[in-house]
Coordinates of C-alpha atoms in Angstrom, one line a residue:
M1 CA -27.8 38.8 -70.0
L2 CA -30.8 41.2 -69.7
V3 CA -31.5 41.9 -65.8
S4 CA -34.7 44.5 -65.4
Q5 CA -34.7 47.5 -63.5
D6 CA -37.7 47.1 -62.0
E7 CA -38.4 43.7 -60.2
K8 CA -35.4 40.7 -60.1
H9 CA -35.8 39.3 -63.3
V10 CA -33.5 38.0 -65.6
E11 CA -33.2 36.4 -68.5
V12 CA -30.1 34.8 -70.1
Y13 CA -29.8 34.3 -73.8
S14 CA -27.3 31.6 -75.1
R15 CA -27.1 30.1 -79.1
S16 CA -26.0 26.6 -79.1
T17 CA -27.9 25.0 -82.8
G18 CA -30.4 28.2 -81.9
W19 CA -30.8 30.8 -79.6
V20 CA -32.3 29.6 -76.4
Q21 CA -33.7 32.2 -73.4
E22 CA -34.0 31.3 -69.9
R23 CA -35.5 33.2 -67.3
F24 CA -35.0 33.9 -63.7
Q25 CA -37.0 35.4 -61.1
G26 CA -37.8 35.5 -57.2
D27 CA -34.7 33.5 -55.5
Q28 CA -34.1 31.6 -58.5
M29 CA -30.4 30.4 -59.3
I30 CA -28.8 31.7 -62.7
E31 CA -27.3 28.7 -64.7
L32 CA -24.7 30.1 -66.5
D33 CA -23.2 26.4 -68.1
Q34 CA -21.0 28.5 -70.5
L35 CA -19.4 30.0 -67.4
D36 CA -19.3 27.1 -65.3
L37 CA -20.8 29.5 -63.0
E38 CA -24.2 29.6 -60.4
L39 CA -25.1 32.9 -58.8
P40 CA -28.0 33.5 -56.4
L41 CA -31.0 36.5 -58.3
S42 CA -30.8 38.1 -55.3
S43 CA -27.4 39.2 -55.1
I44 CA -27.2 40.5 -58.2
Y45 CA -30.3 42.7 -56.4
E46 CA -28.4 43.3 -53.2
G47 CA -29.2 46.7 -51.9
V48 CA -31.1 47.7 -54.6
L49 CA -34.5 46.0 -54.7

């Protein structure tokens, strides 16, 4: 997971048969299937941006 410090933007990389990149921005929900976890992008940036 790469988290931008300048804007609300997160990139998540996962690997199954090859590398897959997912991009999240704005008020999207970040889905981390490998961890069985969903979290709002806004929670990462709470109090920062």
